[in-house]
Amino acid sequence: MKKLPKEAFIQDQRLIQRTKSFFIERLSQELSLLEVQAPILTYQGDGIQDDLNGVERPVAVQSQTLSKPLEIVQSLAKWKRQLLARSDFDVESGIVTQMRAVRPDEECLSERHSLYVDQWDWEKVIADNDRHLDYLKETVQKIYKTMQETDQVVAKAMQREALLPRDITFIQTEALRKQYPDLSPSQREHEACKQHGAIFLIGIGGELSDGSIHDGRAPDYDDWSTPNDEGHYGLNGDILVWNPILKDAFELSSMGIRVSPQVMHQQLQIRGCEHRLNYLWHQQLMAGHLPQTIGGGIGQSRLIMFLLQKEHIGQVQFSVWPEELEIPVL
């Protein structure tokens, strides 16, 4: 067992906690969010569970006191929208939680992928006429501003220069495909982040003109099929930055304007998942009982790893790793 240098470990832990506290406070102010406690369990088959890219299996839990099977949440996208409805939140207000999850179907455990997921999961109510690209971009700018301010705090503490560029660049997935037609989606992200430093990639989940998709996205929370103001499709996307330690694109956030009843029905048809219309959550949305929202997740360990310039996510979170995988001490 490797020893952790005591003083360096304490210094890192203090900076991690300071960074997390600063970020969530500023994010709450920018987006008018109330911090609430997040659930870790949901009933199997109630429609609240997310299937993310469509292949991840949730961890099942059996209770001795409850007859229905339970699952550990993989994302809180649907739960947040339901809570906003139950609590009758006003337009332009919302919630943020510190979500904890387990995703055992990660294809590989690496310097950026862990079985343990910790993120700031946020959601806010918007007006129906705000379902357009400009509103999405305005929200991205607010989140990026919060990231920049947090970067400045950490930069001062570490006596380094700021990592994030002044501006974030908005790019459509279709435009990126046309720019790099012979590259894979991850290779396109690499080139775009290397060039711009920080990008918001619009339209994750929808079919591109060559019949491919840039990356998977569940059909019943983000809107990836609506024509947008720039002649493409999708009102969602990812915030990615250039990581100078890994020398690669690095995803920090996934977010988007959520599906309306009509859009969800259409996307379920596209994905062949119309059976989900029998779930309670989906019936609530189709009946108009859930507000229109925008929301997403921001990786806590991902952001901290990036800002503290660590080479492995295991340096900023405690998880489990293969015995043969050597994680740097600090």
Coordinates of C-alpha atoms in Angstrom, one line a residue, residues 1-324:
M1 CA 0.0 0.0 0.0
K2 CA 1.4 3.3 -1.1
K3 CA 1.7 6.1 1.5
L4 CA 0.1 9.4 0.8
P5 CA 2.3 12.4 1.6
K6 CA 0.4 13.9 4.6
E7 CA 0.8 17.6 4.0
A8 CA 0.2 17.4 0.3
F9 CA -2.9 15.2 0.8
I10 CA -4.4 17.6 3.4
Q11 CA -3.7 20.6 1.1
D12 CA -5.4 18.9 -1.9
Q13 CA -8.4 17.9 0.2
R14 CA -8.9 21.4 1.5
L15 CA -8.6 22.8 -2.0
I16 CA -11.0 20.3 -3.4
Q17 CA -13.7 21.1 -0.8
R18 CA -13.1 24.9 -1.2
T19 CA -13.5 24.5 -5.0
K20 CA -16.7 22.4 -4.8
S21 CA -18.3 24.9 -2.3
F22 CA -17.4 27.9 -4.5
F23 CA -18.6 26.3 -7.7
I24 CA -22.0 25.1 -6.4
E25 CA -22.6 28.5 -4.7
R26 CA -21.9 30.4 -7.9
L27 CA -23.8 28.0 -10.1
S28 CA -26.9 28.4 -7.8
Q29 CA -26.7 32.1 -8.1
E30 CA -26.2 32.2 -11.9
L31 CA -29.1 29.8 -12.6
S32 CA -31.4 30.6 -9.6
L33 CA -31.1 27.1 -8.1
L34 CA -32.0 25.8 -4.7
E35 CA -29.7 23.0 -3.4
V36 CA -31.7 19.9 -2.4
Q37 CA -30.9 16.4 -1.3
A38 CA -30.7 13.7 -4.1
P39 CA -32.1 10.2 -3.9
I40 CA -29.9 7.2 -4.5
L41 CA -32.6 4.7 -5.1
T42 CA -35.7 4.5 -7.4
Y43 CA -38.3 1.9 -8.0
Q44 CA -37.7 -0.4 -10.9
G45 CA -40.1 0.2 -13.8
D46 CA -41.5 3.6 -12.7
G47 CA -39.8 5.3 -15.7
I48 CA -37.6 7.6 -13.6
Q49 CA -34.5 5.6 -14.2
D50 CA -32.3 6.8 -17.1
D51 CA -30.7 4.4 -19.6
L52 CA -28.1 7.1 -20.6
N53 CA -26.6 5.7 -23.8
G54 CA -29.1 2.9 -23.9
V55 CA -26.8 0.1 -22.8
E56 CA -25.9 0.8 -19.2
R57 CA -27.5 -1.6 -16.7
P58 CA -28.6 -0.1 -13.4
V59 CA -27.5 -1.8 -10.2
A60 CA -30.5 -3.7 -8.7
V61 CA -31.2 -3.6 -5.0
Q62 CA -33.7 -5.8 -3.1
S63 CA -35.2 -4.6 0.2
Q64 CA -36.4 -6.9 2.9
T65 CA -39.2 -4.4 3.7
L66 CA -40.3 -3.3 0.2
S67 CA -41.9 -5.8 -2.2
K68 CA -41.0 -3.9 -5.4
P69 CA -37.4 -4.1 -6.7
L70 CA -35.2 -1.0 -6.5
E71 CA -32.3 0.3 -8.6
I72 CA -29.5 2.7 -7.8
V73 CA -30.1 5.9 -9.9
Q74 CA -27.9 6.4 -13.0
S75 CA -29.0 10.0 -13.5
L76 CA -31.6 12.3 -12.0
A77 CA -33.0 14.0 -15.2
K78 CA -36.5 12.7 -14.8
W79 CA -36.6 12.8 -11.0
K80 CA -35.7 16.5 -11.0
R81 CA -38.4 17.4 -13.5
Q82 CA -41.0 15.5 -11.4
L83 CA -39.8 17.3 -8.2
L84 CA -40.1 20.7 -9.9
A85 CA -43.7 19.8 -10.8
R86 CA -44.6 18.6 -7.3
S87 CA -43.1 21.7 -5.6
D88 CA -44.6 24.1 -8.2
F89 CA -41.4 25.9 -9.0
D90 CA -41.7 29.2 -10.9
V91 CA -40.3 29.8 -14.3
E92 CA -36.6 30.7 -14.2
S93 CA -36.0 28.9 -10.9
G94 CA -34.9 25.4 -10.2
I95 CA -32.8 22.9 -8.1
V96 CA -29.3 21.5 -7.9
T97 CA -28.3 18.3 -6.2
Q98 CA -25.1 16.5 -5.5
M99 CA -25.8 13.2 -7.3
R100 CA -24.0 10.0 -6.4
A101 CA -24.3 6.9 -8.6
V102 CA -22.7 3.7 -9.6
R103 CA -22.3 2.7 -13.3
P104 CA -20.9 -0.8 -13.5
D105 CA -21.1 -0.9 -17.3
E106 CA -18.3 1.6 -18.0
E107 CA -16.6 0.0 -21.0
C108 CA -13.2 0.6 -19.4
L109 CA -11.8 2.1 -16.2
S110 CA -9.3 4.7 -17.1
E111 CA -7.8 8.0 -16.0
R112 CA -11.2 9.7 -16.6
H113 CA -13.7 6.8 -16.1
S114 CA -14.7 5.5 -12.8
L115 CA -17.5 3.1 -11.5
Y116 CA -18.4 5.9 -9.1
V117 CA -20.1 8.9 -10.5
D118 CA -20.4 12.2 -8.6
Q119 CA -21.9 15.2 -10.3
W120 CA -23.9 18.4 -9.8
D121 CA -27.3 17.6 -11.3
W122 CA -29.4 20.7 -11.9
E123 CA -32.8 21.5 -13.5
K124 CA -34.8 24.7 -13.9
V125 CA -38.2 25.5 -15.2
I126 CA -38.4 27.5 -18.4
A127 CA -41.2 29.0 -20.5
D128 CA -42.5 27.0 -23.4
N129 CA -41.3 29.8 -25.8
D130 CA -37.7 29.4 -24.5
R131 CA -37.3 26.1 -26.3
H132 CA -34.8 27.5 -28.8
L133 CA -31.1 27.5 -29.4
D134 CA -30.4 31.0 -28.1
Y135 CA -31.8 30.2 -24.7
L136 CA -29.6 27.0 -24.6
K137 CA -26.5 29.1 -25.5
E138 CA -27.3 31.7 -22.8
T139 CA -27.5 29.0 -20.2
V140 CA -24.2 27.5 -21.4
Q141 CA -22.6 30.9 -21.1
K142 CA -23.7 31.2 -17.5
I143 CA -22.3 27.8 -16.6
Y144 CA -19.1 28.4 -18.4
K145 CA -18.7 31.8 -16.6
T146 CA -19.1 29.9 -13.3
M147 CA -16.4 27.4 -14.4
Q148 CA -14.1 30.4 -15.3
E149 CA -14.6 32.0 -11.9
T150 CA -13.8 28.7 -10.2
D151 CA -10.7 28.3 -12.4
Q152 CA -9.5 31.8 -11.2
V153 CA -9.9 30.8 -7.6
V154 CA -8.0 27.6 -8.1
A155 CA -5.3 29.3 -10.2
K156 CA -4.7 31.8 -7.4
A157 CA -4.4 29.0 -4.8
M158 CA -2.1 27.0 -7.0
Q159 CA -0.1 30.0 -8.3
R160 CA -0.7 29.1 -11.9
E161 CA -2.3 30.7 -15.0
A162 CA -6.0 30.2 -15.7
L163 CA -6.7 27.1 -17.8
L164 CA -10.0 28.1 -19.5
P165 CA -10.0 30.4 -22.5
R166 CA -12.0 33.6 -22.5
D167 CA -14.8 32.3 -24.8
I168 CA -16.5 29.0 -25.3
T169 CA -17.1 28.0 -29.0
F170 CA -20.4 26.6 -30.1
I171 CA -20.2 23.9 -32.7
Q172 CA -22.9 21.7 -34.3
T173 CA -22.2 18.0 -34.4
E174 CA -23.1 17.9 -38.1
A175 CA -20.7 20.8 -38.9
L176 CA -18.0 19.0 -37.0
R177 CA -18.6 15.8 -39.0
K178 CA -18.4 17.7 -42.2
Q179 CA -15.1 19.4 -41.1
Y180 CA -13.5 16.0 -40.2
P181 CA -15.4 13.4 -42.2
D182 CA -12.7 10.7 -41.9
L183 CA -12.3 11.0 -38.1
S184 CA -14.3 9.2 -35.3
P185 CA -16.5 11.4 -33.0
S186 CA -13.8 11.3 -30.2
Q187 CA -11.1 12.3 -32.7
R188 CA -13.3 15.2 -33.9
E189 CA -13.7 16.3 -30.3
H190 CA -10.0 16.1 -29.8
E191 CA -9.3 18.4 -32.8
A192 CA -12.0 20.9 -31.9
C193 CA -10.9 21.2 -28.3
K194 CA -7.3 21.5 -29.3
Q195 CA -8.1 24.3 -31.6
H196 CA -10.6 26.3 -29.4
G197 CA -9.8 25.3 -25.8
A198 CA -13.5 25.1 -24.8
I199 CA -16.5 24.0 -26.9
F200 CA -20.2 23.3 -26.6
L201 CA -21.0 20.5 -29.0
I202 CA -24.7 20.8 -30.0
G203 CA -26.9 18.0 -31.1
I204 CA -25.8 14.9 -29.2
G205 CA -28.0 11.8 -29.9
G206 CA -29.6 12.7 -33.1
E207 CA -28.8 11.1 -36.5
L208 CA -26.3 13.0 -38.7
S209 CA -26.5 13.3 -42.4
D210 CA -24.4 10.2 -43.0
G211 CA -26.7 8.1 -40.8
S212 CA -24.4 8.0 -37.8
I213 CA -24.8 9.6 -34.4
H214 CA -22.1 11.5 -32.6
D215 CA -22.9 9.8 -29.3
G216 CA -25.8 8.2 -27.6
R217 CA -28.4 10.0 -25.6
A218 CA -31.6 8.7 -24.1
P219 CA -34.8 9.5 -26.0
D220 CA -36.8 10.7 -23.0
Y221 CA -35.0 13.6 -21.4
D222 CA -32.8 15.7 -23.8
D223 CA -34.3 17.1 -27.0
W224 CA -31.9 16.0 -29.8
S225 CA -34.4 15.9 -32.7
T226 CA -36.0 19.4 -32.9
P227 CA -34.7 21.5 -35.8
N228 CA -32.7 24.4 -34.3
D229 CA -32.0 28.0 -35.4
E230 CA -28.8 27.1 -37.3
G231 CA -30.4 24.6 -39.7
H232 CA -29.4 21.5 -37.8
Y233 CA -31.1 19.4 -35.1
G234 CA -31.0 19.3 -31.4
L235 CA -31.4 21.6 -28.3
N236 CA -28.8 19.8 -26.2
G237 CA -25.0 19.3 -26.0
D238 CA -21.8 18.8 -24.1
I239 CA -19.3 21.1 -22.6
L240 CA -15.8 19.9 -23.5
V241 CA -12.4 21.5 -22.8
W242 CA -8.8 20.8 -23.8
N243 CA -7.0 19.0 -21.0
P244 CA -3.3 20.0 -21.1
I245 CA -2.3 17.1 -18.8
L246 CA -4.0 14.4 -20.8
K247 CA -3.5 16.3 -24.1
D248 CA -7.1 15.4 -25.1
A249 CA -10.7 16.6 -25.2
F250 CA -12.3 16.4 -21.8
E251 CA -16.0 16.4 -21.1
L252 CA -17.2 18.4 -18.1
S253 CA -20.9 18.6 -18.6
S254 CA -23.9 17.1 -20.5
M255 CA -27.1 19.2 -20.7
G256 CA -30.0 20.3 -22.7
I257 CA -33.5 21.6 -23.1
R258 CA -35.8 18.7 -22.1
V259 CA -38.3 16.9 -24.3
S260 CA -41.8 18.2 -24.7
P261 CA -44.6 15.6 -24.9
Q262 CA -44.6 15.7 -28.7
V263 CA -40.8 15.5 -28.9
M264 CA -40.5 12.6 -26.5
H265 CA -43.1 10.7 -28.4
Q266 CA -41.2 11.3 -31.6
Q267 CA -37.9 10.3 -30.1
L268 CA -39.3 7.1 -28.5
Q269 CA -40.6 6.1 -31.9
I270 CA -37.1 6.8 -33.5
R271 CA -35.5 4.6 -30.9
G272 CA -38.2 1.9 -30.8
C273 CA -39.0 2.5 -27.2
E274 CA -42.7 3.4 -27.3
H275 CA -43.4 0.8 -24.6
R276 CA -42.0 3.5 -22.1
L277 CA -45.3 5.4 -22.7
N278 CA -46.8 2.9 -20.2
Y279 CA -44.5 4.1 -17.4
L280 CA -45.9 6.5 -14.8
W281 CA -43.4 9.3 -15.4
H282 CA -43.9 9.2 -19.2
Q283 CA -47.7 9.3 -18.7
Q284 CA -47.3 12.4 -16.5
L285 CA -45.3 14.2 -19.1
M286 CA -47.7 13.2 -21.9
A287 CA -50.7 14.5 -19.8
G288 CA -49.0 17.9 -19.4
H289 CA -48.3 17.5 -15.6
L290 CA -44.6 18.2 -15.8
P291 CA -43.2 21.6 -16.6
Q292 CA -40.9 22.5 -19.5
T293 CA -37.3 22.5 -18.2
I294 CA -33.6 22.7 -19.0
G295 CA -31.1 20.7 -17.1
G296 CA -27.9 18.7 -17.0
G297 CA -25.1 17.2 -15.0
I298 CA -21.6 18.6 -14.3
G299 CA -19.0 16.1 -13.3
Q300 CA -17.6 17.0 -9.8
S301 CA -14.5 14.8 -9.9
R302 CA -14.1 15.6 -13.6
L303 CA -14.0 19.4 -13.0
I304 CA -11.8 19.0 -9.9
M305 CA -9.4 16.7 -11.8
F306 CA -9.2 19.3 -14.6
L307 CA -8.7 22.4 -12.4
L308 CA -6.2 20.7 -10.0
Q309 CA -4.4 19.4 -13.1
K310 CA -4.4 15.8 -12.0
E311 CA -3.6 13.0 -14.4
H312 CA -6.1 10.5 -12.9
I313 CA -9.6 10.8 -11.5
G314 CA -8.6 8.5 -8.7
Q315 CA -6.5 11.3 -7.4
V316 CA -9.6 13.4 -6.5
Q317 CA -12.1 10.7 -5.6
F318 CA -12.2 7.4 -3.7
S319 CA -13.4 4.5 -5.8
V320 CA -12.3 1.0 -6.7
W321 CA -9.9 0.1 -9.5
P322 CA -8.4 -3.0 -11.0
E323 CA -5.4 -4.2 -9.0
E324 CA -3.1 -3.9 -12.0

